[in-house]
XYZ file of C-alpha atoms in Angstrom:
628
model
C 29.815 -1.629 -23.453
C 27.713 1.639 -23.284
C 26.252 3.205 -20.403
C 22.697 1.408 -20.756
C 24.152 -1.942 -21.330
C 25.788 -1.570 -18.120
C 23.063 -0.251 -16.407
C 21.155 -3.134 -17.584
C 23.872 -5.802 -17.255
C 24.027 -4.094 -12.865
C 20.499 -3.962 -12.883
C 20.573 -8.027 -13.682
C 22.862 -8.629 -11.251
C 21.262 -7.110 -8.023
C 17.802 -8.693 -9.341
C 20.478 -12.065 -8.913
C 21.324 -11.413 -5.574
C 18.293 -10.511 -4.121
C 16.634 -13.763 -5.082
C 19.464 -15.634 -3.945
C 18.630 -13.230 -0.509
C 15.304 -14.351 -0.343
C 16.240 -18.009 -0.938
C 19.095 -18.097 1.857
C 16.085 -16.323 4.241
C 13.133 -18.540 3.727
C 15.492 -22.145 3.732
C 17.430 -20.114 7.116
C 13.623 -19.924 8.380
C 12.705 -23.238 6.933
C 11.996 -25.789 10.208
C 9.280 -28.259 11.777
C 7.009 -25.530 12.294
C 3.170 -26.141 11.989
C 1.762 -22.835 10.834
C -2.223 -23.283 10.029
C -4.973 -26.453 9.572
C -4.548 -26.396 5.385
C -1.143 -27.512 6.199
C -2.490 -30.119 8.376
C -4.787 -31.343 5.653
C -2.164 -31.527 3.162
C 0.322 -33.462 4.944
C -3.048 -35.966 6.423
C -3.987 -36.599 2.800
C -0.514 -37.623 1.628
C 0.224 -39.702 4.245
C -2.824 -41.574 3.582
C -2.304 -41.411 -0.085
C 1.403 -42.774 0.523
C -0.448 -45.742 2.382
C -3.648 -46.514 -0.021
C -1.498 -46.007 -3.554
C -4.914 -44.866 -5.013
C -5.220 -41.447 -6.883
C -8.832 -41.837 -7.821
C -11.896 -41.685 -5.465
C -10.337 -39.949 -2.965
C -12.339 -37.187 -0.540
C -8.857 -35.700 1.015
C -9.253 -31.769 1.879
C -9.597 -30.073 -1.145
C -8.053 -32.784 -3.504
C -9.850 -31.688 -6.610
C -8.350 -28.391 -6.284
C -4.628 -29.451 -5.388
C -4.890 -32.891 -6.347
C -0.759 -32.453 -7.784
C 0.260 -31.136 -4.694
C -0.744 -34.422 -2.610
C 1.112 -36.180 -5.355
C 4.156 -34.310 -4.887
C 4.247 -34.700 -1.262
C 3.017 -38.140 -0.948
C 5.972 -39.153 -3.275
C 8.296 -37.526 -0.920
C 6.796 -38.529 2.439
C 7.372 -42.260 1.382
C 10.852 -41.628 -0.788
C 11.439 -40.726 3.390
C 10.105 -43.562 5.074
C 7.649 -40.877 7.043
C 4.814 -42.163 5.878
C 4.774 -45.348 8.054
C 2.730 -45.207 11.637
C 5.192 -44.448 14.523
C 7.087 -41.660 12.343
C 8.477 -38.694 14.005
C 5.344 -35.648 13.419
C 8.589 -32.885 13.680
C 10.112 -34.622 10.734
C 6.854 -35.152 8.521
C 6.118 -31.606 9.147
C 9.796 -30.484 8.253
C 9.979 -32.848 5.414
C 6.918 -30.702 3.772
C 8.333 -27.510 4.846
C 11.581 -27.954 3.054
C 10.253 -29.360 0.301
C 8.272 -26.096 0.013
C 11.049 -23.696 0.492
C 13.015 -26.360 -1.770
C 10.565 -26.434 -4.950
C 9.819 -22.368 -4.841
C 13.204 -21.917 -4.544
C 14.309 -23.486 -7.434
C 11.816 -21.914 -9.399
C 12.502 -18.719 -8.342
C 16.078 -18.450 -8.888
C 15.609 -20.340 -12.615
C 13.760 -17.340 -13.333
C 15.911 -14.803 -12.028
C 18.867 -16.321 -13.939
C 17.459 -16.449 -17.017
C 15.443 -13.249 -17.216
C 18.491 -11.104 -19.300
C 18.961 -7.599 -19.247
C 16.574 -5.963 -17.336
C 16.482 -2.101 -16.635
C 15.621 -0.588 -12.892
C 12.265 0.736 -14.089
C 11.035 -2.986 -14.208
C 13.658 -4.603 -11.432
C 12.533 -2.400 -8.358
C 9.028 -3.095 -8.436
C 9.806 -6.813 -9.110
C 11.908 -7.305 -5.831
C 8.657 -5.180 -3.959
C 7.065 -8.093 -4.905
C 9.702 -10.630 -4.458
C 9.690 -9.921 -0.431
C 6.450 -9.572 0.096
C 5.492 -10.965 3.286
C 2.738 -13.298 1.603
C 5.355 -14.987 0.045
C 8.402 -14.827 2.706
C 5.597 -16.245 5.222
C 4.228 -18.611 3.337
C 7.779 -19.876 1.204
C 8.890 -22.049 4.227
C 6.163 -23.717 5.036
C 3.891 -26.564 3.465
C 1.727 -25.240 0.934
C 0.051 -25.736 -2.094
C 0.248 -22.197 -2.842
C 4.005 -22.205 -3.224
C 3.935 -25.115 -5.046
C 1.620 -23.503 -8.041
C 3.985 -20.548 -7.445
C 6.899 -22.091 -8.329
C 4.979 -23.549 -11.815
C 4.054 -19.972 -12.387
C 7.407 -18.652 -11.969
C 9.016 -21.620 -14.461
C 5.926 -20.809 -17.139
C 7.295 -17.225 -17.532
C 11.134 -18.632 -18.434
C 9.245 -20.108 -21.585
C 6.940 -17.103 -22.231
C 9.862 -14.862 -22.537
C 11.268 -16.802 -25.658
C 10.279 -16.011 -28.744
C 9.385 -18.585 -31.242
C 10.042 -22.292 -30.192
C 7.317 -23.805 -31.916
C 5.283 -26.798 -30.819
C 7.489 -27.603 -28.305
C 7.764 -24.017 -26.783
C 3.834 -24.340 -26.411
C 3.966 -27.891 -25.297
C 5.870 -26.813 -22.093
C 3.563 -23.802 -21.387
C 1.021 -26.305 -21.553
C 2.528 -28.789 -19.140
C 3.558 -25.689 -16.911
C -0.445 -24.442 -17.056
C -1.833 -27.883 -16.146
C 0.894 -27.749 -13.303
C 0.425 -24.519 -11.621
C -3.485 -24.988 -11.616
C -3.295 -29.255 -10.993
C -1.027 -27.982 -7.620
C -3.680 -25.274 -6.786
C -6.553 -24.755 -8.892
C -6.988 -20.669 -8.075
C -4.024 -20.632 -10.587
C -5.764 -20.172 -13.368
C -6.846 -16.720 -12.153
C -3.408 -15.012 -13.302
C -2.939 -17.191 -16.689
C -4.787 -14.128 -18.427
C -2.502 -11.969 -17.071
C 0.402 -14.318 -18.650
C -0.848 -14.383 -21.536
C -1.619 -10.948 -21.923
C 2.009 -10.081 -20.426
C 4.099 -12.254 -22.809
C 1.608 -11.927 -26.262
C 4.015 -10.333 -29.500
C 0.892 -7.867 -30.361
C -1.610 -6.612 -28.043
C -4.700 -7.681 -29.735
C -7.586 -10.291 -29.463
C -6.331 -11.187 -32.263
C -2.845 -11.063 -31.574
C -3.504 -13.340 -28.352
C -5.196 -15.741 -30.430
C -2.616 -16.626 -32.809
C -0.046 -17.819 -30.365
C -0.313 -21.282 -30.000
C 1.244 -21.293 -26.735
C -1.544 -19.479 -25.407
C -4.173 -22.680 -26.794
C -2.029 -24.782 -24.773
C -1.993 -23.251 -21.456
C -5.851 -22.710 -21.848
C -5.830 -26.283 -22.929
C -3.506 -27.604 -19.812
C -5.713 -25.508 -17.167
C -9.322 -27.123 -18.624
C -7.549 -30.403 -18.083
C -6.478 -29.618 -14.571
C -9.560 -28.909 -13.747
C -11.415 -31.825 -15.332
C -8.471 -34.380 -13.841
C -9.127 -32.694 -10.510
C -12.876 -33.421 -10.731
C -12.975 -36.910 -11.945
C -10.291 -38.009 -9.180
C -12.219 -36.397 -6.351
C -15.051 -38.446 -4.530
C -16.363 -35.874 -1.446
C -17.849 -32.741 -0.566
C -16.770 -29.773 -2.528
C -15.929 -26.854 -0.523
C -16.838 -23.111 -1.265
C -16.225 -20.318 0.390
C -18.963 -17.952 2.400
C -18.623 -14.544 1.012
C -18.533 -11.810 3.478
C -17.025 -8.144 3.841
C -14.955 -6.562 6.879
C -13.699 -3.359 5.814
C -10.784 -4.156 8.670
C -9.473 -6.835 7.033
C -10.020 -5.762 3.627
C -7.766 -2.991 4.596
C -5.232 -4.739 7.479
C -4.566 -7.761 4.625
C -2.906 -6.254 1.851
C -1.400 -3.495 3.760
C 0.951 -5.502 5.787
C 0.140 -8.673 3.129
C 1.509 -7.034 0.303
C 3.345 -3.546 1.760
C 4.877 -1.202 -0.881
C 3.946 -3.942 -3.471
C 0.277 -3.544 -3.183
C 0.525 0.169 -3.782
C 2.503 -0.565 -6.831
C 0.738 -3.015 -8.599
C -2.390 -0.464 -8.296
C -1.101 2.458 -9.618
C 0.038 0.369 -12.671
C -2.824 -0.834 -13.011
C -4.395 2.725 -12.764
C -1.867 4.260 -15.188
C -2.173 2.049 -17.315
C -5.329 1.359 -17.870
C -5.748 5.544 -17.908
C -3.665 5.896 -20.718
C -5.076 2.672 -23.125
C -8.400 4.328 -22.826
C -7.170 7.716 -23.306
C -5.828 6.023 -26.650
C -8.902 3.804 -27.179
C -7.199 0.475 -26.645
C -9.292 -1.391 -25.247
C -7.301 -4.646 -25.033
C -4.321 -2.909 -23.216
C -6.877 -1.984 -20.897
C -7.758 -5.240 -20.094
C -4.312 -6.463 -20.071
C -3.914 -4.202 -17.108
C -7.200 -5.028 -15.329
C -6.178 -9.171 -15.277
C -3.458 -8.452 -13.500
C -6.131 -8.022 -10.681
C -7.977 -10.671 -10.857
C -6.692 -12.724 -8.501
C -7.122 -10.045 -6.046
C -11.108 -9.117 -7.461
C -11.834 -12.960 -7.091
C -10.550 -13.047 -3.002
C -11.753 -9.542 -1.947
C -15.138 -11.070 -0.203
C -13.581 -14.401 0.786
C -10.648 -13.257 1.634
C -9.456 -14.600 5.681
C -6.185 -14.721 4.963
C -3.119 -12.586 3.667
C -2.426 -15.713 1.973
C -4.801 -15.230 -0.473
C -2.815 -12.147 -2.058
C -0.093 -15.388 -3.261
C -1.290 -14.647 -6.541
C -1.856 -10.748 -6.664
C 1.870 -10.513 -5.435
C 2.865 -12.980 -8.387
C 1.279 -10.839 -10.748
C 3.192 -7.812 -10.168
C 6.271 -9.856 -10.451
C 5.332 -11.725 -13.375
C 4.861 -8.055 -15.198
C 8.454 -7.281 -14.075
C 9.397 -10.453 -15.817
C 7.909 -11.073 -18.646
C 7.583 -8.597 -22.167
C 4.582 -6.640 -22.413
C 5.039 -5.787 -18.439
C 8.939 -4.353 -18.483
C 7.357 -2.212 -21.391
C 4.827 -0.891 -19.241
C 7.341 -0.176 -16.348
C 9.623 1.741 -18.446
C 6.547 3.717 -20.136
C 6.216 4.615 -16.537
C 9.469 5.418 -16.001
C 9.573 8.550 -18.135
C 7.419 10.193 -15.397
C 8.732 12.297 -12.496
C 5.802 11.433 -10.032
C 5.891 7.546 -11.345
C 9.247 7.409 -10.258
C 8.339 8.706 -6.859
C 5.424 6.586 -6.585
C 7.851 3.750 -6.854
C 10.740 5.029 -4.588
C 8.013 5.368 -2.034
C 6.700 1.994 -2.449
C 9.764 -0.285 -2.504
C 10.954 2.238 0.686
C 7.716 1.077 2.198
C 8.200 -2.604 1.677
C 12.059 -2.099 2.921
C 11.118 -0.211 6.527
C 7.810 -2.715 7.355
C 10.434 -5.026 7.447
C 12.153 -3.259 10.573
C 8.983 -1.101 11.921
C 5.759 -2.183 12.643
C 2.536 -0.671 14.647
C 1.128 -1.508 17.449
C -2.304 -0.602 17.816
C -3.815 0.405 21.247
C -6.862 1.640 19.049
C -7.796 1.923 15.829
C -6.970 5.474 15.103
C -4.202 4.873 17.840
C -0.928 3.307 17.380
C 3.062 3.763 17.590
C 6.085 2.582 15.818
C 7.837 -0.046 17.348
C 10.729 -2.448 16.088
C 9.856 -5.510 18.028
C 6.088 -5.904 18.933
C 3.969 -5.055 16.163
C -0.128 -5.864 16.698
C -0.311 -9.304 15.032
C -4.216 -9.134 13.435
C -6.269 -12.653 13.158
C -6.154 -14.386 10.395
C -7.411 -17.892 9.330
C -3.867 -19.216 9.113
C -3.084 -17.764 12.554
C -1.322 -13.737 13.661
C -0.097 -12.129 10.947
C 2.181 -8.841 12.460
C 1.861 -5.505 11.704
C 4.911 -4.668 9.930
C 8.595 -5.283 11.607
C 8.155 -8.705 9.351
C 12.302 -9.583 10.219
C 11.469 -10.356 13.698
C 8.444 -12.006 13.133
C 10.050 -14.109 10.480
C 12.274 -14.878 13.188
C 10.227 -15.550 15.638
C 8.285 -17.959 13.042
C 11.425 -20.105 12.881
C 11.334 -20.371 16.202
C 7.761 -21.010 16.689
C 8.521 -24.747 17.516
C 10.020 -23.668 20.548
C 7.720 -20.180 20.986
C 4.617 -20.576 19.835
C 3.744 -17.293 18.267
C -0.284 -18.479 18.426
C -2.668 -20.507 19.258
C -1.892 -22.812 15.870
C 1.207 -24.239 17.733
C 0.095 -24.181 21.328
C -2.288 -26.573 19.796
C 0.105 -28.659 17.350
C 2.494 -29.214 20.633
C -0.423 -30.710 22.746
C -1.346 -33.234 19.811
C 2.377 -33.897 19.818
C 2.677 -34.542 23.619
C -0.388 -36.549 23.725
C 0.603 -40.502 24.996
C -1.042 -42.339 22.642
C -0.672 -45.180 24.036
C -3.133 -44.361 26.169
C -5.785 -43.893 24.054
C -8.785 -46.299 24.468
C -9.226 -48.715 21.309
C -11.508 -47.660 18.005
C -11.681 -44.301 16.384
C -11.468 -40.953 17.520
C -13.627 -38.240 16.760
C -11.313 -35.280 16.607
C -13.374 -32.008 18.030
C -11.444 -28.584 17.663
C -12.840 -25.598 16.634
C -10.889 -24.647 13.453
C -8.132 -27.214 14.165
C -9.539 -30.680 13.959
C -6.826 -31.646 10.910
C -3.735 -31.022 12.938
C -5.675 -33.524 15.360
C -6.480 -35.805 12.310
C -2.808 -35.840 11.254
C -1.437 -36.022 14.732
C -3.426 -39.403 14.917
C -2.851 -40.363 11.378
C 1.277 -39.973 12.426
C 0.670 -42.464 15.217
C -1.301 -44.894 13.093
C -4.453 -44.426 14.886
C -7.663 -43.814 12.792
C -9.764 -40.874 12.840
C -13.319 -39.909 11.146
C -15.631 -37.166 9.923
C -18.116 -35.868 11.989
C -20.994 -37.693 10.660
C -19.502 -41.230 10.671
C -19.541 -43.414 13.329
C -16.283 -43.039 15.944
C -16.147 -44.614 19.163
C -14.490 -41.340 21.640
C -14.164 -37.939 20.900
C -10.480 -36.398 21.868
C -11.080 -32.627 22.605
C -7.587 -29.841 23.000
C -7.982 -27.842 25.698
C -8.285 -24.507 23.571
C -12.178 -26.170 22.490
C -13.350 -26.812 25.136
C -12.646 -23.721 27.192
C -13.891 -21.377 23.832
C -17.557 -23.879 23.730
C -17.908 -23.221 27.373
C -17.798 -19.736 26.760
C -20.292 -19.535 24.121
C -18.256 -18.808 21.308
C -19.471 -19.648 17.926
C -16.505 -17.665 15.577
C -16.676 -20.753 13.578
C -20.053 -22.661 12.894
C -19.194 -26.425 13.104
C -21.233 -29.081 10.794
C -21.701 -30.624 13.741
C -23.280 -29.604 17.277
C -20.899 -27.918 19.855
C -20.904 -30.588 22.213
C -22.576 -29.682 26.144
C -19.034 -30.571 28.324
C -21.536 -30.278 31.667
C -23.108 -33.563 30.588
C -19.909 -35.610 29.162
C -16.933 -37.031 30.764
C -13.907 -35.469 30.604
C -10.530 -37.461 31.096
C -7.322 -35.902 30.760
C -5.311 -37.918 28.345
C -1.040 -38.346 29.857
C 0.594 -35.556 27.733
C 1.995 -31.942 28.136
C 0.427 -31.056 31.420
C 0.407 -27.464 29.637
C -1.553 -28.187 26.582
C -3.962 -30.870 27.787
C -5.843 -32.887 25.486
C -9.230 -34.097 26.764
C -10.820 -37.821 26.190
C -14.701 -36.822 25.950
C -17.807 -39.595 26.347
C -21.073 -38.204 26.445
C -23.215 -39.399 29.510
C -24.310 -42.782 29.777
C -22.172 -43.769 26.776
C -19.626 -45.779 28.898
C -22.515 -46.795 32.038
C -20.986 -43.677 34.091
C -24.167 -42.054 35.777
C -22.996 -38.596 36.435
C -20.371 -36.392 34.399
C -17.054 -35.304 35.497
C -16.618 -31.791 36.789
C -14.072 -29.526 34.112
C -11.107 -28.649 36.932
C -11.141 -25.020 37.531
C -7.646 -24.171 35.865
C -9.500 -24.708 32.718
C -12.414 -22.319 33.371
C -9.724 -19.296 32.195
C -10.726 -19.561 28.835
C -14.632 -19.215 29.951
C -13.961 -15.627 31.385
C -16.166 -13.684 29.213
C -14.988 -10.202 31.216
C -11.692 -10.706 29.904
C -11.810 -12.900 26.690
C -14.770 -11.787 25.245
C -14.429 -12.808 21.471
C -10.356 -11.968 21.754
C -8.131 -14.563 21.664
C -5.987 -15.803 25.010
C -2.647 -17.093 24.854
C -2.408 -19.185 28.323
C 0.317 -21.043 30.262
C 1.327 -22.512 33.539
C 2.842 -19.614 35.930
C 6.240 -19.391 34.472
C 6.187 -15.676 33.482
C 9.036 -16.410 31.281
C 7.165 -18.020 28.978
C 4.454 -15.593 28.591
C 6.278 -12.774 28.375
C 6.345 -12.667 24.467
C 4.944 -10.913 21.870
C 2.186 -7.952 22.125
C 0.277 -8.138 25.696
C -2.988 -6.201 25.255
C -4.602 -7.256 28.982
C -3.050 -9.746 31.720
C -4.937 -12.185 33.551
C -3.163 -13.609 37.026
C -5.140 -16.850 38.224
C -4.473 -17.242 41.864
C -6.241 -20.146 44.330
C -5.557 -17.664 47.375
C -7.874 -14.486 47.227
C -5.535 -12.972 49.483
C -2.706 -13.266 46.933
C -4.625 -11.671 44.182
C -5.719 -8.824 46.424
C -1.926 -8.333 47.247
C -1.229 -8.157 43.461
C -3.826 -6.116 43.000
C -2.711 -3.253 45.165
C 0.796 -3.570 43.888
C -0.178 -2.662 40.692
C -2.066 0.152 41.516
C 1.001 1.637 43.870
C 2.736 1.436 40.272
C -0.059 3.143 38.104
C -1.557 0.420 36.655
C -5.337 -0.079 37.305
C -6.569 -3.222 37.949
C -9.652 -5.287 38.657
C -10.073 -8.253 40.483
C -12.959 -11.395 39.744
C -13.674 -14.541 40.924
C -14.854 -17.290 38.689
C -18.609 -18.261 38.620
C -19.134 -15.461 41.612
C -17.482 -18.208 44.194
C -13.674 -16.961 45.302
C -12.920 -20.506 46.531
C -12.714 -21.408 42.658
C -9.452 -18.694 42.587
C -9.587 -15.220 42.016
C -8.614 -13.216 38.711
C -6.454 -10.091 38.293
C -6.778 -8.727 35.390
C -5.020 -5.492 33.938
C -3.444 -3.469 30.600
C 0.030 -3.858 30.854
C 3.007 -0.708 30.283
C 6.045 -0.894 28.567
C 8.017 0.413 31.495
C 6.332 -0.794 34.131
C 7.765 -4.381 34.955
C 4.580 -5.878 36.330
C 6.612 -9.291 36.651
C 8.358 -8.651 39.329
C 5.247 -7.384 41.415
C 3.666 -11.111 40.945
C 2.923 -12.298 44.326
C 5.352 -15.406 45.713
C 2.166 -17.419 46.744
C -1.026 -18.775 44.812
C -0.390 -17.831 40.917
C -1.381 -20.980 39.291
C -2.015 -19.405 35.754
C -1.278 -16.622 33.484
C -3.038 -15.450 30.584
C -2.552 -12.948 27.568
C -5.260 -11.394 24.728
C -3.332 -11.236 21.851
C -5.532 -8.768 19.848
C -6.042 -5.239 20.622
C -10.704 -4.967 21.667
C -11.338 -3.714 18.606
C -10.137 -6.547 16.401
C -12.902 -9.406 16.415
C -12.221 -13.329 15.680
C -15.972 -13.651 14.559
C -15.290 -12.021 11.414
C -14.451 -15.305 9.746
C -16.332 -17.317 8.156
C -15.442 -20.867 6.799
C -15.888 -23.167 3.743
C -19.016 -24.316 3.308
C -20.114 -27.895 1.415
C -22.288 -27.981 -1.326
C-alpha cells in the first residue's frame, strides 16, 4: 500500500466517523420537541390522512409539493396506533421526529460507506457541509426537507457507479421522483447531479446518459402526481429583500460551508471561461441554484437545506472530487479551505451577541438568536443551542413552544361543542393539530366554525397593533368579544373567544390586566417578549436584551426601581394605560455581572418579561405564503 492509497484509505475512514458523529448527535438531540408551524401541518395532514385512507383530493398544507412525505408519515403514525383521537401529542410529535432523524440517517451513513477512496481535498469541505447547522437543526425534527435529503443523498450512491444499465437508471429515476414527490424544491439541485456525476462534460455528454432521462423523467412525474392529487389553494411565496437576513441566514445557516461552496463556485467557473468551457461553467453555477431560487423568499435558514446538500453532493460524487483536487494544487485554495472548515468548527463553541449591529462580543453560551419563520436561530455557539433544542420541551427556547405547551395543557374537555376556529398569528396549525390529537374538529378561516380558541401570545400581539403577519382573515377587535379562559396551564392561557351578541351576552368581557404585557408598545415595540409567571428561575435563560417587572403595588416597583439604579443600571418605570392601579412596569437593559435577581422586590411582582431580539432586529420583515 503506497503513501496515497493510505492517505486515501485514512481519509475514508474519518469521512466514516464523522457521519456516524453527526448521526449519534442529531438521534442524542432527537425528542418530542415542536420546533415551527410546517411541522404542525405535516403531522395535521397525516393524521387526517391516516383517518380518511384517501390520497386524492386532498387540500392538506402544501400536499402537492410534499405529497410523499404525508405518505411516509401517515404510514407510520397508524403502524403506531397515534393516529387515533385521545393519542398522546408528545408521542405523535416524537414519533415524526425520530422518524426524521431515523430516515436521514440512514441515508446519510449509506452514502458515507459506500463513497470509496476519497482524498482530503474533497473530504474536508464535505464534512463543512455535513455539520452545517441547517442540517444538524433541522435532522431531528419533522420535516419534509430531511426527508428529500435523505433521497438525495441515496441518488448519489447510484450516480457514482459507472455503467449499470437500465436498471442503474431505473433507480435514479425512482430516487428523482422521491426526493422531489417528498419536497418538490428538490428538483432545484438535480442539475447539479447530473452535471456532478456525467462521464464527459458536455451537452452532449449529459444527454447520452440515460440515467439522466430518468431522473428528469421521475421529477416531471412528481410534479404532475403532486398536482393531480391536490384539491386547494396553492401557496407561493411573497418575494421580498432584507439585506439583514440575507446576510444573518447563511452566515450562521451555513458557517464555513457557505464560504466554501462560493469560492468553488467562483474558481471554477473563473477557470472554464478562462478555457472557454462553457458547460463546466454552468456545471459550477447549478450548484447555486437552490440558493439563487430562495435569496428573495428566503425567512428561514432552512431554506439553505439544499445549498448545503450541494456542496456535499460535489464532495461525493465524480466531476465534484475532481474539482476539489484541481483546487487543491493551490496554496491560497488550501487556505481558503482551512479557514472555512475552522470556521464551521469554532461557531460551534463561539457565538456573538449583538448589543448593536456594528456591536457585538464573543461569548460561549448566549449567542443573539435572530428571527426566523421557524422560530430563533443563534448566532454561532450551535453545541449549546443544539442542546438547549433537546431540551426545549422542558425550556422553551421561543415563542414556538411556549405556544405548543399551552395547546398541550388546554382541558379539552372543556371545550364547548362544534368546531373551533383556531386564531394565532403564525401558529394556527400547532392549534389545528393540537385539536386534531384530541379528536376535536377544526376549520379554515372562511368556513363556518362555531367558537374561535385564541393563545394568549395573539391576542396580546392584535391588541398591540401588530400586523408582522397579514392574516386572510380580519384581526379580530378583543374589546367587543368575550373572552373565557379555557382550564389549562395557568402560564400559557388559551382563550375561548365569541364575538358580541353571538351567545345573547350584551356587553364583552374585560382582557385581565396580566395580559396587557404583551400590549406595551414602550417596551415590545415590534420585538418579540418571552413572558412568564414571577418565578425568575424560569426566565432567566437565554439572551435578555431589556427586562420588564410587572408589579400590582406601585410602591414595589418604585423600590425596584431605585435598587437598580444604586447598582448602575438605569431604569424606567410605566404604568399601563396611564392608570397605576392597573400595576406598574419596570423596565431595564440587563448586565452580565450585575445580578438584578436578587434586587427583585419580596412584594407585588406578578410578571416578568424578556425581548429576545436585540432593537435593531425587526419581526415585520417576514412575509408569508400567499394563495393564488
Amino acid at each position: 500500500m503506497n503513501a496515497a492509497e493510505l492517505s486515501q484509505r485514512s481519509a475514508r475512514a474519518v469521512w466514516v466517523v464523522a457521519a456516524l458523529a453527526f448521526v449519534t448527535v442529531i438521534l442524542w438531540a432527537c425528542g418530542g420537541i415542536m420546533r415551527e408551524r410546517d411541522q404542525a401541518a405535516l403531522l395535521d395532514g397525516s393524521i387526517q390522512l391516516a383517518r380518511d385512507g384517501a390520497v386524492a383530493g386532498q387540500a392538506y398544507y402544501n400536499y402537492d409539493k410534499q405529497y410523499a412525505s404525508y405518505w411516509l408519515v401517515s404510514g407510520v403514525l397508524k403502524s403506531l396506533g397515534l393516529h387515533k383521537p385521545g393519542a398522546s401529542p408528545d408521542r405523535v410529535v416524537a414519533a415524526g421526529n425520530w422518524l426524521t432523524a431515523m430516515v436521514f440517517g440512514a441515508a446519510l451513513l449509506l452514502a458515507a460507506g459506500s463513497c470509496g477512496l476519497c482524498r482530503w481535498s474533497a473530504l474536508l469541505p464535505s464534512a463543512a457541509a455535513l455539520f452545517t447547522p441547517v442540517l444538524a437543526f433541522s435532522a431531528p425534527l419533522l420535516s419534509s426537507n430531511m426527508f428529500s435529503a435523505a433521497a438525495i443523498l441515496v441518488l448519489t450512491v447510484f450516480l457514482r457507479r459507472r455503467g449499470g444499465g437500465w436498471i442503474n437508471a431505473i433507480t435514479c429515476g425512482v430516487l428523482a421522483w422521491a426526493a422531489v414527490a417528498f419536497r418538490r424544491d428538490a428538483a432545484l439541485i438535480l442539475p447539479a447531479m447530473c452535471f456532478l456525476s456525467t462521464d464527459r462534460l458536455t451537452i452532449r455528454g449529459l444527454a447520452a446518459e440515460g440515467r439522466h432521462w430518468a431522473m428528469l423523467a421521475g421529477a416531471v412525474v412528481a410534479v404532475v402526481v403532486g398536482d393531480a392529487l391536490y384539491d386547494g389553494p396553492h401557496y407561493m411565496p411573497s418575494s421580498f429583500f432584507d439585506w439583514r437576513l440575507l446576510g444573518a441566514y447563511p452566515v450562521f445557516g451555513l458557517a464555513g460551508a457557505g464560504v466554501l461552496i462560493a469560492w468553488l463556485v467562483v474558481r471554477v467557473t473563473t477557470a472554464a471561461l478562462r478555457r472557454g468551457k462553457v458547460a463546466m461553467a454552468a456545471a459550477a453555477l447549478s450548484l447555486l441554484l437552490p440558493f439563487a431560487f430562495y435569496a428573495t423568499v428566503m425567512t428561514t435558514p432552512r431554506h439553505l437545506t439544499l445549498t448545503a446538500l450541494a456542496l456535499l453532493s460535489a464532495g461525493l460524487l465524480p466531476r465534484g472530487r475532481a474539482w476539489w483536487r484541481m483546487l487543491w494544487r493551490g496554496r491560497l485554495d488550501r487556505m481558503v479551505v482551512a479557514v472555512a472548515v475552522a470556521m464551521t468548527a469554532v461557531l460551534w463553541v463561539v457565538g456573538l451577541r449583538f448589543d448593536a449591529l456594528t456591536s457585538f462580543r464573543l461569548t460561549s453560551h448566549e449567542p443573539t438568536r435572530f428571527p426566523t419563520a421557524d422560530g430563533f436561530w443563534p448566532a454561532g455557539a450551535y453545541a449549546g443551542f443544539l442542546g438547549a433544542l433537546a431540551n426545549a420541551g422542558k425550556s422553551p427556547i421561543d415563542h414556538n413552544q411556549e405556544v405548543w405547551a399551552a395547546w398541550k395543557g388546554l382541558d379539552y374537555a372543556a371545550l364547548p361543542e362544534g368546531t373551533a376556529r383556531v386564531h394565532s398569528l403564525g401558529l394556527r396549525m400547532m392549534g389545528n393539530l393540537a385539536l386534531r390529537i384530541h379528536g376535536r374538529e377544526s376549520t379554515a378561516h372562511d368556513e363556518p366554525w362555531d367558537y374561535i380558541l385564541v393563545p394568549f401570545r395573539t391576542v396580546g400581539r392584535t391588541e398591540a397593533g401588530f400586523q408582522g403577519i397579514k392574516m386572510a382573515n380580519p384581526v379580530p377587535d378583543w374589546s367587543k368579544c368575550w373572552l373565557e379562559t379555557v382550564p389549562g396551564d395557568p402560564a400559557r392561557r388559551i382563550y375561548l373567544a365569541s364575538p358580541e351578541g353571538a351567545v345573547g351576552r350584551e356587553k364583552p368581557l374585560e382582557l385581565e390586566w396580566i395580559a396587557r404585557l404583551l400590549v406595551l408598545r414602550a417596551f415590545a415595540g415590534d420585538n418579540v417578549v418571552m413572558a412568564r409567571p414571577s418565578a425568575a428561575a424560569e426566565l432567566d435563560r437565554g439572551p435578555r436584551h431589556r427586562i420588564a417587572v410587572v408589579t400590582d403595588q406601585p410602591a414595589a416597583a418604585a423600590e425596584f426601581a431605585g435598587r437598580l439604579d444604586a447598582a448602575g443600571l438605569p431604569s424606567r418605570v410605566t404604568t399601563f394605560d396611564g392608570d397605576p392601579a392597573t400595576g406598574s412596569v419596570v423596565i431595564f437593559s440587563p448586565v452580565n455581572d450585575i445580578d438584578w435577581i436578587g434586587l427583585l422586590p419580596d412584594r407585588g411582582v406578578v410578571w416578568l418579561a424578556q425581548t429576545v431580539l436585540p432593537d435593531f432586529m425587526s419581526k415585520k420583515a417576514f412575509p408569508v405564503a400567499k394563495k393564488r
